[in-house]
Amino acid sequence: MPVLQEKTTCYHCSDDCVDETIHLDGHTFCCNGCSTVYKLLQEVGLDDTYANGPLGIKPDAQKAQELAYLDDLEVKESLLDFSDGTLARITFELPAIHCSACVFLLERLERLNKGVKQSEVNFPKKTANILFNETEVSLKELVLLLHSIGYAPNLNLARSSETKEKPIIDRTLMYKIGVAGFCFGNIMLLSFPEYLIGNQALESKWSTLFSYLNLALSLLVLLYAGRDYLISAYKGLRVKHVNMDVPVSIGMLAIFIRSAYDIITASGPGFLDSLAGFVFFLLIGKWYQAKTYSGLSFERDYRSFFPIAVNRIGTDGQVNAIMIKHLLTGDEIQIHNDELIPCDCELLSAKASIDYSFVTGEAAPSSKTEGNRIYAGGKNRGSAIRLRVLKPVSSSYLTSLWNSTDASDKQDVPPLLKFSDRIAARFSIAVLSVAAITAVYWIFVDPSNWLNNATSVLIIACPCALALSIPFTYGSMLRHFGRQGFFVRSVEAIAKLGEINHVVFDKTGTITIREQNGVILAGNPISPDQLEALVNVARQSLHPLSRNFAAAFHKMRQENVIGFMENPGIGIYGMVNGVLVELKNPNNLTESERIRFDDWQTDYRGMGRTAVMIDGKLWARVEFTTSYRHGLHQVVEKLQEENEVSLLSGDNDSEGLALSNKLIAGFEKQNMHFNMDPHEKKDWIKKQQSSEGKKLLMMGDGLNDAGALKEAHFGISIAEDNGQFTPASDGILSASSFQKLPALIQLARKARFIVIAALSLSMMYNIIGVSVAVQGLLSPVLAAILMPLSSVTVVLFTMVSSTLLIKNKLKTG
Amino acid sequence: MSVLPVTALSERTICARFLCRTIMEVIFLLIAISIIAALGFLAAFLWAVRSGQYDDDKTPAMRILFDDKQSTETNK
């Protein structure tokens, strides 16, 4: 057994110190990186940062070498917000920002480098806006600084596009709410004396003045704050379509016109406070519904995943960094380990190992030889390779699938919203008829007040509660979901989620956890020293299997390896503490060894079988298993109760048996489809939805799912952490919330019941109000009480019901 | 309104109505002034929203809690 060391935690990143422990200033650190950052912060007096707790971030020194392209003028221009030759401004996306210590440290960057003049962090967006002097610190040095303290910026193609629209923040809704609120409060204030006095005629020079002031304020409400409703109703009516804004506009205009008439003819104070309150509540509903998650993007396409520049080998052999949009067919490029291949290429090096899991879903890297075609989006897992460009970046085979601005946009409106528009139509007709009947009735019975009574009906029939049920119910759901780690793009999207009846999963990265393979050992038992030796030898290699092996034992102590050799295709070997160990490709074993190798039995068949040789003799076998997400079989089981569940994978079917096992996943055999390329996935979903009329939920994680996610009725991207790229989707699910999926779908379904209940509640108010109005008993005071009351009741009801529903659901599961 | 004989009682009534009207006039005046003050607040709100103070409402909350060692030392 490895020697039990006393458990110490790193003062900087709060990881356990396992590999080594560095003591400094009475604190312990897990590695050189963390202790360096600590020293750095201490020198500039920033060690106060630790007052907010350990930073929890491990600085990444390796990537720093590949930043040479940041010296290129064109790259700089595309990244900087602004530059005048001396001062420059840039906004960095820093996904590592996660706490107030990060904000503290990043806003004091000028103490780490004098070239930085100003630094402002936007925590919800996880960005830092930095003003720096280009003559004192270059962009490359700035980025290196950020890497060294653990905040590597996201520099991808999307950030450097020339059509970088400066996001114009739309504040008009806030202005309108402010104005509506102001008018609401002041109209109420101005109407106060009228209510106080009651029906007694008040001859005061003030009362007429106040009435006209009210009129002026309500003009402001009608023409500015409430403008959007009038415009939308008009547009709808022009195409003969009655939407929810039509009854709202009828109400608004009825109140205004009747009140204006009453005030000008001095026959009453009008109902203007009802108008202002009505518009105010509606605008608040609009604001509540428009909740966005500014730190996430539901629109990402491949540009957020690709790098900005790549190394091109010129005809003279010189290596230069150029922006990938400038790559031409025939260019030779050099791609290092872990770098992304930006366009369709031909392999010039002898061998390569390419990981396509993100773009096609194949879990294991594929081996390519000289002359093979390599597709854009693959990652190089091995030493540096040379490639020849076959097609420019934007016309690669898969780009059309990845473009989120592709014009296959689904234009369907969720039935629930169509339903509310239909209610709006019926409501308007009903109200207008009742008003007409009232008018006719009173003309015959007592014609002195017939117009007043008819308009009272139009005034009190409040569609505001109708208009508030949906925004507040789904808006509350949106916020609650966000707290549970499920970020939905909009209220309309939640309505769509409630309609699905068929759930589809991608495999690699969605139900499996990337880069977290389990290890199965077979054959002779391996002693702790031997394991230590094997792990340290594996650490020296870039081969995917070696990396998998090393990752599984990443906490193993670091030891020196003597005489390390890697023979591609054959194996790796080295000597650690006197033990000679080798990890060998089983195809290179002797016949007798091979027989023994294949003979060893294990319960579970994994992949990537490798032979372990100790002192030159076959000793054991190592193979890798896939890690499935925790709770996968429960999720599938629960979903199968109410939906059909399928699997669409770009990988081969080697795991088919495991996946049909109810203890692992429990997919039905006929619902699992393998070897599907991204186009086929999209077409399959399209067929299911069009020919079989099903509504599909698709869950995926990489670019290989981008087309399918768009095509599905509701698409979910699953993300391990916030900084990870997610393809365009309707919702982003945190990996840690994966088990909540069945509950979340059921909640979305139940939400429509809350909406219906709220609509019924508001109907009740309307019936009461209208019955008062038809009798001619409606006074401004009564209207002013009833309308806000109904709005507030509906709002409270929806918010409380949705909170209770969620709490209840998540408790019982 | 019926014609009342001028008596001590009606004098009190007239006084009361006059008082009532004066109080109402005072209330009116106060309301008018408060509206002017409210206009000022509305202007301030619109200016604050326009200058971007409400665009990010989470980060400023974190900033006020920071304790700058250097600045507290220079203040000593």
CSV table of N, CA and C in Angstrom, one decimal, chain A residues 44-48 52 99-101 103-105 107-108 111 120-125 169 171 174-179 182 186 189-190 192-193 196-197 202-207 210 213 217 220 291, chain B residues 20-21 24-43 45-60 62-63 65-72:
chain,number,residue,atom,x,y,z
A,44,VAL,N,3.2,41.6,-4.1
A,44,VAL,CA,2.5,42.8,-4.4
A,44,VAL,C,1.4,43.2,-3.4
A,45,GLY,N,1.5,42.5,-2.3
A,45,GLY,CA,0.6,42.8,-1.2
A,45,GLY,C,-0.9,42.4,-1.4
A,46,LEU,N,-1.0,41.4,-2.3
A,46,LEU,CA,-2.4,41.0,-2.6
A,46,LEU,C,-2.8,39.7,-1.8
A,47,ASP,N,-1.9,39.3,-0.9
A,47,ASP,CA,-2.3,38.1,-0.2
A,47,ASP,C,-3.6,38.2,0.6
A,48,ASP,N,-4.1,39.4,0.6
A,48,ASP,CA,-5.5,39.6,1.2
A,48,ASP,C,-6.5,38.7,0.5
A,52,ASN,N,-10.5,35.7,1.5
A,52,ASN,CA,-11.8,35.3,1.0
A,52,ASN,C,-11.8,33.8,0.8
A,99,CYS,N,-15.7,33.2,-7.7
A,99,CYS,CA,-16.0,33.6,-6.3
A,99,CYS,C,-15.5,35.1,-6.2
A,100,SER,N,-15.7,35.6,-5.0
A,100,SER,CA,-15.3,37.0,-4.8
A,100,SER,C,-13.8,37.2,-4.7
A,101,ALA,N,-13.1,36.1,-4.4
A,101,ALA,CA,-11.6,36.2,-4.4
A,101,ALA,C,-11.1,36.5,-5.8
A,103,VAL,N,-12.8,38.1,-8.1
A,103,VAL,CA,-13.0,39.5,-8.5
A,103,VAL,C,-12.0,40.4,-7.8
A,104,PHE,N,-11.7,40.1,-6.6
A,104,PHE,CA,-10.7,40.9,-5.8
A,104,PHE,C,-9.3,40.9,-6.6
A,105,LEU,N,-8.9,39.7,-6.9
A,105,LEU,CA,-7.6,39.5,-7.5
A,105,LEU,C,-7.6,40.2,-8.9
A,107,GLU,N,-9.4,42.5,-10.2
A,107,GLU,CA,-9.5,43.9,-10.3
A,107,GLU,C,-8.3,44.6,-9.8
A,108,ARG,N,-7.3,43.9,-9.4
A,108,ARG,CA,-6.0,44.5,-8.9
A,108,ARG,C,-4.9,44.0,-9.7
A,111,ARG,N,-1.4,45.7,-10.0
A,111,ARG,CA,-0.3,45.5,-9.0
A,111,ARG,C,0.6,44.4,-9.5
A,120,GLU,N,-11.9,45.7,-14.8
A,120,GLU,CA,-13.2,45.6,-14.2
A,120,GLU,C,-13.9,44.3,-14.5
A,121,VAL,N,-14.3,43.6,-13.5
A,121,VAL,CA,-14.9,42.3,-13.7
A,121,VAL,C,-16.4,42.4,-13.7
A,122,ASN,N,-17.0,41.6,-14.6
A,122,ASN,CA,-18.5,41.4,-14.6
A,122,ASN,C,-18.7,40.0,-14.1
A,123,PHE,N,-19.1,39.8,-12.9
A,123,PHE,CA,-19.2,38.5,-12.3
A,123,PHE,C,-20.2,37.6,-13.0
A,124,PRO,N,-21.5,38.0,-13.2
A,124,PRO,CA,-22.4,37.1,-13.8
A,124,PRO,C,-22.0,36.7,-15.2
A,125,LYS,N,-21.3,37.6,-16.0
A,125,LYS,CA,-20.9,37.2,-17.3
A,125,LYS,C,-19.5,36.5,-17.3
A,169,ILE,N,-26.9,47.0,-25.0
A,169,ILE,CA,-27.8,46.5,-24.0
A,169,ILE,C,-29.1,47.3,-24.1
A,171,ARG,N,-32.1,48.8,-22.7
A,171,ARG,CA,-32.6,49.2,-21.4
A,171,ARG,C,-34.0,49.8,-21.5
A,174,MET,N,-36.6,48.9,-18.9
A,174,MET,CA,-36.4,49.5,-17.6
A,174,MET,C,-36.9,50.9,-17.6
A,175,TYR,N,-36.6,51.7,-18.6
A,175,TYR,CA,-37.1,53.1,-18.7
A,175,TYR,C,-38.6,53.1,-18.6
A,176,LYS,N,-39.3,52.1,-19.4
A,176,LYS,CA,-40.7,52.1,-19.4
A,176,LYS,C,-41.3,51.8,-18.0
A,177,ILE,N,-40.7,50.8,-17.4
A,177,ILE,CA,-41.1,50.4,-16.0
A,177,ILE,C,-41.0,51.6,-15.1
A,178,GLY,N,-39.9,52.4,-15.2
A,178,GLY,CA,-39.7,53.5,-14.3
A,178,GLY,C,-40.8,54.6,-14.6
A,179,VAL,N,-41.0,54.9,-15.8
A,179,VAL,CA,-42.0,55.9,-16.2
A,179,VAL,C,-43.4,55.4,-15.7
A,182,PHE,N,-43.7,55.6,-12.0
A,182,PHE,CA,-43.8,57.0,-11.6
A,182,PHE,C,-45.3,57.5,-11.8
A,186,ASN,N,-48.1,58.6,-9.0
A,186,ASN,CA,-48.5,60.0,-8.9
A,186,ASN,C,-49.9,60.2,-9.3
A,189,LEU,N,-51.8,59.4,-6.3
A,189,LEU,CA,-51.6,60.5,-5.4
A,189,LEU,C,-52.6,61.7,-5.7
A,190,LEU,N,-52.6,62.0,-7.0
A,190,LEU,CA,-53.4,63.1,-7.5
A,190,LEU,C,-54.9,62.7,-7.4
A,192,PHE,N,-56.1,61.0,-5.0
A,192,PHE,CA,-56.4,60.8,-3.6
A,192,PHE,C,-57.5,61.7,-3.0
A,193,PRO,N,-57.4,63.0,-3.3
A,193,PRO,CA,-58.4,63.9,-2.7
A,193,PRO,C,-59.8,63.6,-3.2
A,196,LEU,N,-61.0,60.8,-1.2
A,196,LEU,CA,-61.2,61.2,0.2
A,196,LEU,C,-62.6,61.9,0.3
A,197,ILE,N,-62.8,62.8,-0.7
A,197,ILE,CA,-64.1,63.6,-0.6
A,197,ILE,C,-65.3,62.7,-1.0
A,202,LEU,N,-66.4,69.1,-5.5
A,202,LEU,CA,-65.3,69.9,-4.8
A,202,LEU,C,-64.9,71.0,-5.7
A,203,GLU,N,-65.4,72.2,-5.4
A,203,GLU,CA,-65.0,73.3,-6.2
A,203,GLU,C,-63.7,73.9,-5.8
A,204,SER,N,-62.7,73.5,-6.4
A,204,SER,CA,-61.4,74.0,-6.1
A,204,SER,C,-60.6,74.1,-7.4
A,205,LYS,N,-59.8,75.2,-7.4
A,205,LYS,CA,-59.0,75.4,-8.6
A,205,LYS,C,-58.1,74.2,-8.8
A,206,TRP,N,-57.8,73.5,-7.7
A,206,TRP,CA,-56.8,72.4,-7.7
A,206,TRP,C,-57.4,71.2,-8.4
A,207,SER,N,-58.7,70.9,-8.2
A,207,SER,CA,-59.2,69.6,-8.7
A,207,SER,C,-59.2,69.5,-10.2
A,210,PHE,N,-55.5,69.0,-11.2
A,210,PHE,CA,-55.1,67.7,-10.9
A,210,PHE,C,-55.6,66.7,-12.0
A,213,LEU,N,-53.6,67.1,-15.0
A,213,LEU,CA,-52.3,66.5,-14.8
A,213,LEU,C,-52.4,65.0,-14.9
A,217,LEU,N,-50.3,62.7,-17.4
A,217,LEU,CA,-49.5,61.5,-17.0
A,217,LEU,C,-49.9,60.3,-17.8
A,220,LEU,N,-48.7,59.9,-21.1
A,220,LEU,CA,-47.3,59.4,-21.1
A,220,LEU,C,-47.3,57.9,-21.0
A,291,LYS,N,-36.0,36.9,-18.0
A,291,LYS,CA,-34.8,36.5,-17.3
A,291,LYS,C,-33.8,35.8,-18.2
B,20,CYS,N,-62.2,73.4,6.4
B,20,CYS,CA,-62.1,72.2,5.6
B,20,CYS,C,-61.5,72.6,4.3
B,21,ARG,N,-62.0,73.7,3.7
B,21,ARG,CA,-61.5,74.0,2.4
B,21,ARG,C,-60.0,74.4,2.4
B,24,MET,N,-57.9,71.4,2.7
B,24,MET,CA,-57.8,70.7,1.4
B,24,MET,C,-56.9,71.5,0.5
B,25,GLU,N,-56.9,72.8,0.6
B,25,GLU,CA,-56.0,73.6,-0.3
B,25,GLU,C,-54.6,73.3,0.1
B,26,VAL,N,-54.3,73.1,1.4
B,26,VAL,CA,-52.9,72.8,1.8
B,26,VAL,C,-52.5,71.5,1.3
B,27,ILE,N,-53.5,70.5,1.4
B,27,ILE,CA,-53.1,69.2,0.9
B,27,ILE,C,-52.8,69.2,-0.6
B,28,PHE,N,-53.6,70.0,-1.3
B,28,PHE,CA,-53.4,70.1,-2.8
B,28,PHE,C,-52.0,70.6,-3.0
B,29,LEU,N,-51.6,71.7,-2.3
B,29,LEU,CA,-50.3,72.3,-2.5
B,29,LEU,C,-49.2,71.3,-2.2
B,30,LEU,N,-49.4,70.5,-1.1
B,30,LEU,CA,-48.4,69.6,-0.8
B,30,LEU,C,-48.2,68.5,-1.9
B,31,ILE,N,-49.4,68.1,-2.4
B,31,ILE,CA,-49.3,67.1,-3.4
B,31,ILE,C,-48.6,67.6,-4.6
B,32,ALA,N,-48.9,68.8,-5.0
B,32,ALA,CA,-48.2,69.4,-6.1
B,32,ALA,C,-46.7,69.4,-5.9
B,33,ILE,N,-46.3,69.9,-4.8
B,33,ILE,CA,-44.8,69.9,-4.5
B,33,ILE,C,-44.2,68.5,-4.5
B,34,SER,N,-44.9,67.6,-4.0
B,34,SER,CA,-44.4,66.2,-4.0
B,34,SER,C,-44.2,65.7,-5.4
B,35,ILE,N,-45.1,66.1,-6.2
B,35,ILE,CA,-45.0,65.6,-7.6
B,35,ILE,C,-43.7,66.2,-8.3
B,36,ILE,N,-43.4,67.4,-8.0
B,36,ILE,CA,-42.2,68.0,-8.5
B,36,ILE,C,-41.0,67.2,-8.0
B,37,ALA,N,-41.0,66.9,-6.7
B,37,ALA,CA,-39.9,66.1,-6.1
B,37,ALA,C,-39.8,64.7,-6.8
B,38,ALA,N,-41.0,64.1,-7.0
B,38,ALA,CA,-41.0,62.8,-7.7
B,38,ALA,C,-40.5,62.9,-9.1
B,39,LEU,N,-40.7,64.0,-9.8
B,39,LEU,CA,-40.1,64.1,-11.1
B,39,LEU,C,-38.6,64.1,-11.0
B,40,GLY,N,-38.1,64.7,-10.0
B,40,GLY,CA,-36.6,64.7,-9.8
B,40,GLY,C,-36.1,63.3,-9.6
B,41,PHE,N,-36.9,62.5,-8.8
B,41,PHE,CA,-36.5,61.1,-8.7
B,41,PHE,C,-36.5,60.3,-9.9
B,42,LEU,N,-37.6,60.5,-10.7
B,42,LEU,CA,-37.7,59.8,-12.0
B,42,LEU,C,-36.5,60.1,-12.9
B,43,ALA,N,-36.2,61.4,-12.9
B,43,ALA,CA,-35.0,61.8,-13.7
B,43,ALA,C,-33.8,61.1,-13.2
B,45,PHE,N,-33.6,58.2,-11.7
B,45,PHE,CA,-33.7,56.8,-12.0
B,45,PHE,C,-33.3,56.6,-13.5
B,46,LEU,N,-33.9,57.4,-14.4
B,46,LEU,CA,-33.6,57.2,-15.8
B,46,LEU,C,-32.1,57.5,-16.1
B,47,TRP,N,-31.5,58.5,-15.4
B,47,TRP,CA,-30.1,58.7,-15.6
B,47,TRP,C,-29.3,57.5,-15.1
B,48,ALA,N,-29.7,57.0,-14.0
B,48,ALA,CA,-28.9,55.8,-13.4
B,48,ALA,C,-29.0,54.6,-14.3
B,49,VAL,N,-30.2,54.3,-14.8
B,49,VAL,CA,-30.3,53.2,-15.7
B,49,VAL,C,-29.5,53.4,-17.0
B,50,ARG,N,-29.6,54.6,-17.5
B,50,ARG,CA,-28.9,55.0,-18.8
B,50,ARG,C,-27.4,54.9,-18.6
B,51,SER,N,-26.8,55.3,-17.5
B,51,SER,CA,-25.4,55.2,-17.3
B,51,SER,C,-24.9,53.8,-17.0
B,52,GLY,N,-25.8,52.8,-17.1
B,52,GLY,CA,-25.3,51.5,-17.0
B,52,GLY,C,-25.2,50.9,-15.6
B,53,GLN,N,-25.7,51.6,-14.6
B,53,GLN,CA,-25.5,51.2,-13.2
B,53,GLN,C,-26.2,49.9,-12.9
B,54,TYR,N,-27.3,49.6,-13.7
B,54,TYR,CA,-28.1,48.5,-13.4
B,54,TYR,C,-27.8,47.3,-14.3
B,55,ASP,N,-26.8,47.4,-15.2
B,55,ASP,CA,-26.5,46.4,-16.1
B,55,ASP,C,-25.9,45.2,-15.3
B,56,ASP,N,-25.1,45.5,-14.3
B,56,ASP,CA,-24.5,44.4,-13.6
B,56,ASP,C,-24.8,44.6,-12.1
B,57,ASP,N,-25.7,43.9,-11.5
B,57,ASP,CA,-26.1,44.2,-10.2
B,57,ASP,C,-25.5,43.2,-9.2
B,58,LYS,N,-24.6,42.2,-9.7
B,58,LYS,CA,-24.0,41.3,-8.7
B,58,LYS,C,-22.6,41.7,-8.3
B,59,THR,N,-21.8,42.2,-9.3
B,59,THR,CA,-20.4,42.4,-8.9
B,59,THR,C,-20.2,43.6,-8.0
B,60,PRO,N,-21.0,44.7,-8.1
B,60,PRO,CA,-20.8,45.8,-7.1
B,60,PRO,C,-21.0,45.3,-5.7
B,62,MET,N,-20.2,42.5,-4.5
B,62,MET,CA,-19.0,41.9,-4.0
B,62,MET,C,-17.9,42.9,-3.7
B,63,ARG,N,-17.9,43.9,-4.5
B,63,ARG,CA,-16.8,44.9,-4.3
B,63,ARG,C,-16.8,45.6,-3.0
B,65,LEU,N,-17.4,44.7,-0.2
B,65,LEU,CA,-16.9,43.9,1.0
B,65,LEU,C,-15.4,43.8,1.0
B,66,PHE,N,-14.8,44.2,0.0
B,66,PHE,CA,-13.3,44.0,-0.1
B,66,PHE,C,-12.6,44.9,0.9
B,67,ASP,N,-11.5,44.4,1.4
B,67,ASP,CA,-10.7,45.2,2.4
B,67,ASP,C,-9.3,45.4,1.7
B,68,ASP,N,-9.0,46.6,1.3
B,68,ASP,CA,-7.8,46.8,0.7
B,68,ASP,C,-6.7,47.1,1.7
B,69,LYS,N,-5.8,46.2,1.9
B,69,LYS,CA,-4.7,46.3,2.9
B,69,LYS,C,-3.9,47.6,2.7
B,70,GLN,N,-3.5,47.8,1.5
B,70,GLN,CA,-2.7,49.0,1.2
B,70,GLN,C,-3.4,50.3,1.6
B,71,SER,N,-4.6,50.4,1.2
B,71,SER,CA,-5.3,51.7,1.4
B,71,SER,C,-5.5,51.9,2.9
B,72,THR,N,-5.8,50.8,3.7
B,72,THR,CA,-6.0,51.0,5.1
B,72,THR,C,-4.7,51.4,5.8
